[in-house]
Short mmCIF file of C-alpha atoms in Angstrom, two decimals:
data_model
loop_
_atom_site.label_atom_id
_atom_site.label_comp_id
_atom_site.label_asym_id
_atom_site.label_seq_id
_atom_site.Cartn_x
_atom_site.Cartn_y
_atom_site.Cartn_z
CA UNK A 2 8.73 5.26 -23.83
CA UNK A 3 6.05 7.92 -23.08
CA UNK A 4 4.27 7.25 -26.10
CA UNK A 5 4.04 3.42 -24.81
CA UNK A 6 2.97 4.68 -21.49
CA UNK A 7 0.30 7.09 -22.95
CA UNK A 8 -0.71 3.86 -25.21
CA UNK A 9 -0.96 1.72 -21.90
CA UNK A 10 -2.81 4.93 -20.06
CA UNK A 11 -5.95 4.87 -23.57
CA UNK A 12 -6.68 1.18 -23.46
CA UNK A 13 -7.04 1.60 -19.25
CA UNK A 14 -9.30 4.26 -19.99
CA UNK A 15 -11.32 2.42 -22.29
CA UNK A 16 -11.39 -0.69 -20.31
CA UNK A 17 -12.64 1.55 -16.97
CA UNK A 18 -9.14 1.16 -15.12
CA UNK A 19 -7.02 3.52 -12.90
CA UNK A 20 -3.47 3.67 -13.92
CA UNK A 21 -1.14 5.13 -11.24
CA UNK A 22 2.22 5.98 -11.37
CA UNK A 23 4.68 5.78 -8.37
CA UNK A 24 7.32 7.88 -7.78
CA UNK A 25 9.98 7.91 -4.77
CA UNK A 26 9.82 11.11 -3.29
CA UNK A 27 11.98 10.47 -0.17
CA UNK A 28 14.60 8.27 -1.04
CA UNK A 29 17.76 8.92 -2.88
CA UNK A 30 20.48 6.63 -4.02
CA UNK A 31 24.37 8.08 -4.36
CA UNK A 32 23.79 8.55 -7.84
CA UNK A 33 20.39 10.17 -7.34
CA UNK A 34 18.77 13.35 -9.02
CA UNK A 35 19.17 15.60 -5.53
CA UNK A 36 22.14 17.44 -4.63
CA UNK A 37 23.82 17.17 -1.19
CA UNK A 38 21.74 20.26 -0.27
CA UNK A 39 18.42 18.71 -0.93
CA UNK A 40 19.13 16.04 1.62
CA UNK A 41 18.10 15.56 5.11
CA UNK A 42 20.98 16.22 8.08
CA UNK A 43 21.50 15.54 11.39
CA UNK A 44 21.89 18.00 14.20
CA UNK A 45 26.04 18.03 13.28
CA UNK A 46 24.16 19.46 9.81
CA UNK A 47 25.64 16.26 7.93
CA UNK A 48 23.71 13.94 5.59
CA UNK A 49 21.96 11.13 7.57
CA UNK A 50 22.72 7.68 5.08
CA UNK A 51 20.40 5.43 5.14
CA UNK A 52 20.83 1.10 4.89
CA UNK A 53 18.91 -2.04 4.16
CA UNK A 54 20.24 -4.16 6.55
CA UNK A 55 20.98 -8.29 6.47
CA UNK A 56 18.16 -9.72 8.31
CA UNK A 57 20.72 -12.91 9.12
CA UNK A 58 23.58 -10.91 10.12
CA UNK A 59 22.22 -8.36 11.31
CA UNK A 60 24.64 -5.80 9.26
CA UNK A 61 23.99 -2.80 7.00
CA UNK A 62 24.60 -3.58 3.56
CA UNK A 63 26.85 -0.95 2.17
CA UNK A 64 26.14 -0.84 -1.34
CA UNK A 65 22.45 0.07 -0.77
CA UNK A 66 23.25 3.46 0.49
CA UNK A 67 20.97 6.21 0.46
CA UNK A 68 19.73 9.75 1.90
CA UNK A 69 16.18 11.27 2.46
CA UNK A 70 14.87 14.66 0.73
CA UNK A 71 15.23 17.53 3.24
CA UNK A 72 12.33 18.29 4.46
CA UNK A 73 12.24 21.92 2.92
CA UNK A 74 12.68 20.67 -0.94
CA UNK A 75 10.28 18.34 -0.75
CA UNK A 76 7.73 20.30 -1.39
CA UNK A 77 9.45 22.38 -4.08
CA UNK A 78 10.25 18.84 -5.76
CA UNK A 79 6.87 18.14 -6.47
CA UNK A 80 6.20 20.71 -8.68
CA UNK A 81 9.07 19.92 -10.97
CA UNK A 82 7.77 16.25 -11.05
CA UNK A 83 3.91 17.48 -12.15
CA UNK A 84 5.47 19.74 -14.35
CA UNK A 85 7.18 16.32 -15.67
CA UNK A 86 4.38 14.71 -16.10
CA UNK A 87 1.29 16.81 -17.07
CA UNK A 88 1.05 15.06 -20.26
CA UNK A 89 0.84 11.68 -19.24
CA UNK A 90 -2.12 9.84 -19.84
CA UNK A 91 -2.57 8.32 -16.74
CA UNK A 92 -5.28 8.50 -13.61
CA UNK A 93 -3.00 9.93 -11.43
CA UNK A 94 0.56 9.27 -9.02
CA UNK A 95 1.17 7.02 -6.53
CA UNK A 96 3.96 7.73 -3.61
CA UNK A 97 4.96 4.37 -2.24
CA UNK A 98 7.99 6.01 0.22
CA UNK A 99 6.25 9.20 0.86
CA UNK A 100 3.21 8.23 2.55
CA UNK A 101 4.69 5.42 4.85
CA UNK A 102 8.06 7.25 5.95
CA UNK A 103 7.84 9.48 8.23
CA UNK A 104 11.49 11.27 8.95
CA UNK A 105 13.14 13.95 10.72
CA UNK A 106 15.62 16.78 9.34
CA UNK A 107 17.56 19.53 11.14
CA UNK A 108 17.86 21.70 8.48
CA UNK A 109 15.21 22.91 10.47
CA UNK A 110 13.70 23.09 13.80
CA UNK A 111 10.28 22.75 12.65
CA UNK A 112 11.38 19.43 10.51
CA UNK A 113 12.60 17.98 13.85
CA UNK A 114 10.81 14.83 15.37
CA UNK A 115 9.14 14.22 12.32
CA UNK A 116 7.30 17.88 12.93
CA UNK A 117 5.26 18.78 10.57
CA UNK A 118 5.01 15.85 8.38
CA UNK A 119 1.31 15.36 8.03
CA UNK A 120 1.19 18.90 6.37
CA UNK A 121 3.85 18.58 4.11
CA UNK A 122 2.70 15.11 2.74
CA UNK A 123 -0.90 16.52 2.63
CA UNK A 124 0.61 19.74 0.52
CA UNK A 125 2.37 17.53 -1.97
CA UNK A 126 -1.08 15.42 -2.17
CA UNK A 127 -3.04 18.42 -2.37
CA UNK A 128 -0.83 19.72 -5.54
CA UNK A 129 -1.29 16.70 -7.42
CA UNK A 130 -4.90 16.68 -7.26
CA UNK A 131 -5.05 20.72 -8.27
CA UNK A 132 -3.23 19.06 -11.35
CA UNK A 133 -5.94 16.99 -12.16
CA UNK A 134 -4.38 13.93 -11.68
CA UNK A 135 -5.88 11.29 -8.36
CA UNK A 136 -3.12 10.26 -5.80
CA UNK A 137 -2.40 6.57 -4.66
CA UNK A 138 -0.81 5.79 -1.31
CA UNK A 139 0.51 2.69 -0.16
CA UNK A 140 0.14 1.41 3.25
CA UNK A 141 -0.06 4.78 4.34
CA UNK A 142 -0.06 6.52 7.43
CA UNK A 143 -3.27 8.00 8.62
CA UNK A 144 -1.89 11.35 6.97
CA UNK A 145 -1.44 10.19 3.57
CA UNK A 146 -4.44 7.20 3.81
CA UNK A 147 -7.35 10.03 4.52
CA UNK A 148 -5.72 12.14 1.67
CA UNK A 149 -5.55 9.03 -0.79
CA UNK A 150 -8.01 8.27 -3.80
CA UNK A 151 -6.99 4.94 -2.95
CA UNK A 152 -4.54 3.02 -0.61
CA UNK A 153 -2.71 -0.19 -1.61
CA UNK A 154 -0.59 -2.77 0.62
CA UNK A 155 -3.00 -1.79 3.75
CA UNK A 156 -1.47 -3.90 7.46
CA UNK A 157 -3.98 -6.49 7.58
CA UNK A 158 -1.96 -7.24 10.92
CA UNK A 159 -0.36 -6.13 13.76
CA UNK A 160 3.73 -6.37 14.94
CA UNK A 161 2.43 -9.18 17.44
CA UNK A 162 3.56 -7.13 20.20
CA UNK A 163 3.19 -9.00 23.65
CA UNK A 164 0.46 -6.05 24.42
CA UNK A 165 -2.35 -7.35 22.41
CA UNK A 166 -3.75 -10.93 22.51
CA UNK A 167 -5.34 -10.45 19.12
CA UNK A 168 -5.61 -8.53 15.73
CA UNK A 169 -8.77 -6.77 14.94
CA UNK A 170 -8.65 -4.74 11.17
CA UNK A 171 -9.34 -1.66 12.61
CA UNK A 172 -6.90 0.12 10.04
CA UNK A 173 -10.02 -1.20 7.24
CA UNK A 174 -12.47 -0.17 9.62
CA UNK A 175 -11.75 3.57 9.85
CA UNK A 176 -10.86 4.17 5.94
CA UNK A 177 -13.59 1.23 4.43
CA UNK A 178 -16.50 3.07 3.04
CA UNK A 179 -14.20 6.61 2.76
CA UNK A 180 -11.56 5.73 0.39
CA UNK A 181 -10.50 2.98 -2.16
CA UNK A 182 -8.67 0.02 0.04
CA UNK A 183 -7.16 -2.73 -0.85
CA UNK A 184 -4.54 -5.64 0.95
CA UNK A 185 -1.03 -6.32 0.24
CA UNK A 186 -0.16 -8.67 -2.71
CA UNK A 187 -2.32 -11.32 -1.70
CA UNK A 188 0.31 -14.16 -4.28
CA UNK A 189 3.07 -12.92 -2.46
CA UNK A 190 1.96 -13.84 1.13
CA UNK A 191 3.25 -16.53 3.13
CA UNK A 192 -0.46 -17.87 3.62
CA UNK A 193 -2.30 -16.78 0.29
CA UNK A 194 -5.72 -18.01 1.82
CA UNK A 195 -5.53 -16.24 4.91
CA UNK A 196 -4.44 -12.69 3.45
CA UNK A 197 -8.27 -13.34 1.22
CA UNK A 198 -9.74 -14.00 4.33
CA UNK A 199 -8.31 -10.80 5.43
CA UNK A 200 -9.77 -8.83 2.89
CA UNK A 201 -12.94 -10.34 3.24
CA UNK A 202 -13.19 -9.40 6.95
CA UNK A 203 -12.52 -6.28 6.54
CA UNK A 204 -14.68 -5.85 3.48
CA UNK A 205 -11.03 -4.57 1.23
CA UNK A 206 -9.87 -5.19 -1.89
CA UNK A 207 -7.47 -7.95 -2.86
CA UNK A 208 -4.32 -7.07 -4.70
CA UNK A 209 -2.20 -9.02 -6.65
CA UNK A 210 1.95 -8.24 -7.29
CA UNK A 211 2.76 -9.33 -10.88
CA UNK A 212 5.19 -8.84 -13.61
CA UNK A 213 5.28 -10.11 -17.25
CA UNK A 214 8.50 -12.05 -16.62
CA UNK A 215 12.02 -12.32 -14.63
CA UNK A 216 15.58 -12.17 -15.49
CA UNK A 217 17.51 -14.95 -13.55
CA UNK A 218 20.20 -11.69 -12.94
CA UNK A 219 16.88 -10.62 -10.34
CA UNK A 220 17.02 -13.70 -8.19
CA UNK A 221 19.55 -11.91 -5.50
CA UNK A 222 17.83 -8.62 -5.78
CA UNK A 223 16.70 -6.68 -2.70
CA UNK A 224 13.01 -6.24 -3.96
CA UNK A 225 11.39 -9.88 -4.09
CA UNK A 226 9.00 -8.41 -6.33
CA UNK A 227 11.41 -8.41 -9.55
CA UNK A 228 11.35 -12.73 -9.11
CA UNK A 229 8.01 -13.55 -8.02
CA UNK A 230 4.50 -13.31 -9.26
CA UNK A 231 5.33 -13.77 -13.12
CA UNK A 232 1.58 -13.21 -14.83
CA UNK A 233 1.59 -16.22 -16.90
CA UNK A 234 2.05 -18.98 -14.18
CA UNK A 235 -0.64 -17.71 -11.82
CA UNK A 236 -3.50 -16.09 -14.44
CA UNK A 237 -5.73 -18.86 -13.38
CA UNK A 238 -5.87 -18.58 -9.83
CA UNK A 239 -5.83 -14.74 -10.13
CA UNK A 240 -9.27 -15.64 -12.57
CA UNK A 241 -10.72 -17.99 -10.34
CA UNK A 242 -10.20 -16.11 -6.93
CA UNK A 243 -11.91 -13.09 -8.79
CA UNK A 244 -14.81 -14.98 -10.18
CA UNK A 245 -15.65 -16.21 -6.88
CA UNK A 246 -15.27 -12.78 -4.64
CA UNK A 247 -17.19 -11.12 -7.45
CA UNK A 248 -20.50 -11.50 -5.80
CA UNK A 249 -19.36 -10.33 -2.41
CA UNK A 250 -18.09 -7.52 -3.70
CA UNK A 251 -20.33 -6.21 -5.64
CA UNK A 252 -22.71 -7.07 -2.04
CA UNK A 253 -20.52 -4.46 0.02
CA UNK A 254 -19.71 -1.85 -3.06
CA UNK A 255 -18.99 1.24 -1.12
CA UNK A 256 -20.22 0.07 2.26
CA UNK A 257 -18.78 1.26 5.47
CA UNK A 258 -18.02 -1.07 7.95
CA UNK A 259 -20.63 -0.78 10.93
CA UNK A 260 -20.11 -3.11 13.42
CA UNK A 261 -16.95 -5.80 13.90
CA UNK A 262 -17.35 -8.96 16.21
CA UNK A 263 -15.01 -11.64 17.79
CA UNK A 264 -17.20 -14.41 18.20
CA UNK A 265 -14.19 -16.35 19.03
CA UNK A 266 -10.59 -15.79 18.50
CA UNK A 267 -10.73 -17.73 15.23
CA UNK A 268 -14.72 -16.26 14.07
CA UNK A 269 -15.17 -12.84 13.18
CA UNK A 270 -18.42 -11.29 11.92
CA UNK A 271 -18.43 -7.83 10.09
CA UNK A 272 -21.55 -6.00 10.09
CA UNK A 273 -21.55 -3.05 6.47
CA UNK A 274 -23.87 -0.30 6.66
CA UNK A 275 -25.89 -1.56 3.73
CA UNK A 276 -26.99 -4.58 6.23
CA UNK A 277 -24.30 -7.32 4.29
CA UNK A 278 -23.11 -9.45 7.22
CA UNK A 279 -19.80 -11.48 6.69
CA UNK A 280 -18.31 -14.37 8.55
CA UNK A 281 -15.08 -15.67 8.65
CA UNK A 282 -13.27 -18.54 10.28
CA UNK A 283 -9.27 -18.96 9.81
CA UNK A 284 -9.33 -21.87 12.30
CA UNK A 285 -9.31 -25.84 10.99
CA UNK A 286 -12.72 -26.21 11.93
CA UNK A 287 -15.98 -25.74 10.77
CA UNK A 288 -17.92 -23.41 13.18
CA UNK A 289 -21.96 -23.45 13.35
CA UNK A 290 -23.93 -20.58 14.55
CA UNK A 291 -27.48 -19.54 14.72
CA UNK A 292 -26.48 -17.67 11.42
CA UNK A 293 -25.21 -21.02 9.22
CA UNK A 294 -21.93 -22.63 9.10
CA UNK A 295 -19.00 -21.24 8.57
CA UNK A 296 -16.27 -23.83 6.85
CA UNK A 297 -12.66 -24.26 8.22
CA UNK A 298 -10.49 -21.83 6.72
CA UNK A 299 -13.81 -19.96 4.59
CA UNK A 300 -16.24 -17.27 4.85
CA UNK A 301 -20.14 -16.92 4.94
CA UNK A 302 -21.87 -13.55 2.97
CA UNK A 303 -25.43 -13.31 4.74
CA UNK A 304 -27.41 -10.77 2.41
CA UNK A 305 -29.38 -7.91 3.85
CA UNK A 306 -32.47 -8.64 4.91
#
């Protein structure tokens, strides 16, 4: 209820914790809270559907049907929704849809090829903050991520395309230092050690995906998040990986990243503007510099001078 949430929103407060919640301001289901006029078209002025597709057979599936907001009530929407929520107790909204998705509409010929995007996300952005409330993006595009108190789920890596021989965080680089940043659920990646190694590269925050329990009913659900990351099984490791990151943290606390170095493919040092140096090494094998050794699959903090 929104006495729970306002509950949940004073003990954050009191503990020092941002509480953000997300909203999906561009998606709509068939049984959604837009009419058929609020929704995007295509040049034939029909509604464009939308699909999550079967990775395996490569088919739409059918029952996850949706549309996109037109372009034009997008804006207008937002209002209602702050209007909705100006007595919540929390730190602010986050759009998870809205500043990733980028879309089209012919409803208008200034919505077409995406036009105009940028200054309609940064509008709806802009809004929320006049409200008093902070806005939360999540893996954003540059658009949303330089309006954003703070991003979450940033690309730690690339689409491997056959034009680049190797990932660099340059994402981190540009935002670290400007605006809260953090990686993608670090329990839910296929290599939990390398997504830390990430964020310590790039000097980001670590994220974790979690949820107080699962139904069984969740285990064919499109969103993985519903049946992984139940809080109780991995507390520990979430404690210990904090515990030990603490320090470098607290080294690189609103540092910008100044200088970023392949010393091989596998060993990258990143240089913060407060003089913190940090080296990592995702290869198998320990690598020795005139700077210390760096262990296989570990990281080396070298304090300012």
């Amino acid at each position: 209820s929104i006495s729970d949430l306002n509950d949940l929103g004073s003990y954050c407060k009191e503990k020092g914790i941002d509480l953000y919640f997300d909203f999906d301001m561009v998606r709509q289901s068939a049984v959604g809270w837009f009419d058929s006029s609020d929704t995007a078209k295509s040049t034939d002025k029909q509604t464009v559907y939308q699909y999550i597709y079967d990775k395996a057979l490569c088919s739409r599936i059918e029952e996850t049907r949706y549309s996109l907001i037109s372009r034009a009530s997008l804006t207008k929407k937002i209002d209602k929704l702050l209007s909705k929520t100006k007595k919540w107790n929390i730190s602010g909204l986050a759009f998870d849809t809205l500043s990733n998705i980028a879309y089209s509409d012919n409803t208008d010929i200034n919505f077409r090829n995406k036009g105009m995007i940028g200054s309609d996300v940064g509008s709806v952005f802009e809004k929320v903050r006049d409200s008093g409330k902070n806005v939360a993006s999540v893996a954003a595009n540059y658009y949303a991520a330089y309006n954003s108190d703070v991003i979450f789920e940033s690309p730690t890596s690339s689409n491997q395309s056959d034009g680049f021989s190797v990932d660099i965080p340059f994402y981190q680089m540009v935002f670290k230092g400007n605006t809260k940043i953090n990686t993608e659920p670090v329990n839910l990646a296929s290599n939990r050690k390398e997504a830390i190694l990430k964020a310590v590269e790039s000097g980001i925050g670590i994220t974790y995906g979690i949820n107080y329990s699962h139904d069984i009913s969740l285990i064919d659900s499109y969103n993985t998040v519903f049946t992984t990351g139940t809080y109780g099984k991995i507390k520990e490791s979430i404690v210990d990986e904090v515990k030990e990151l603490k320090g470098y943290y607290d080294s690189i606390e609103g540092a910008a990243v100044k200088e970023h170095t392949l010393i091989t493919d596998d060993v990258r040092k990143t240089v913060f503007d407060n003089g913190t140096v940090a080296y990592v090494n995702y290869s198998d094998s320990d690598y020795t510099g005139d700077f210390g050794t760096v262990s296989a699959q570990g990281y080396l903090v070298v304090p300012p001078n």
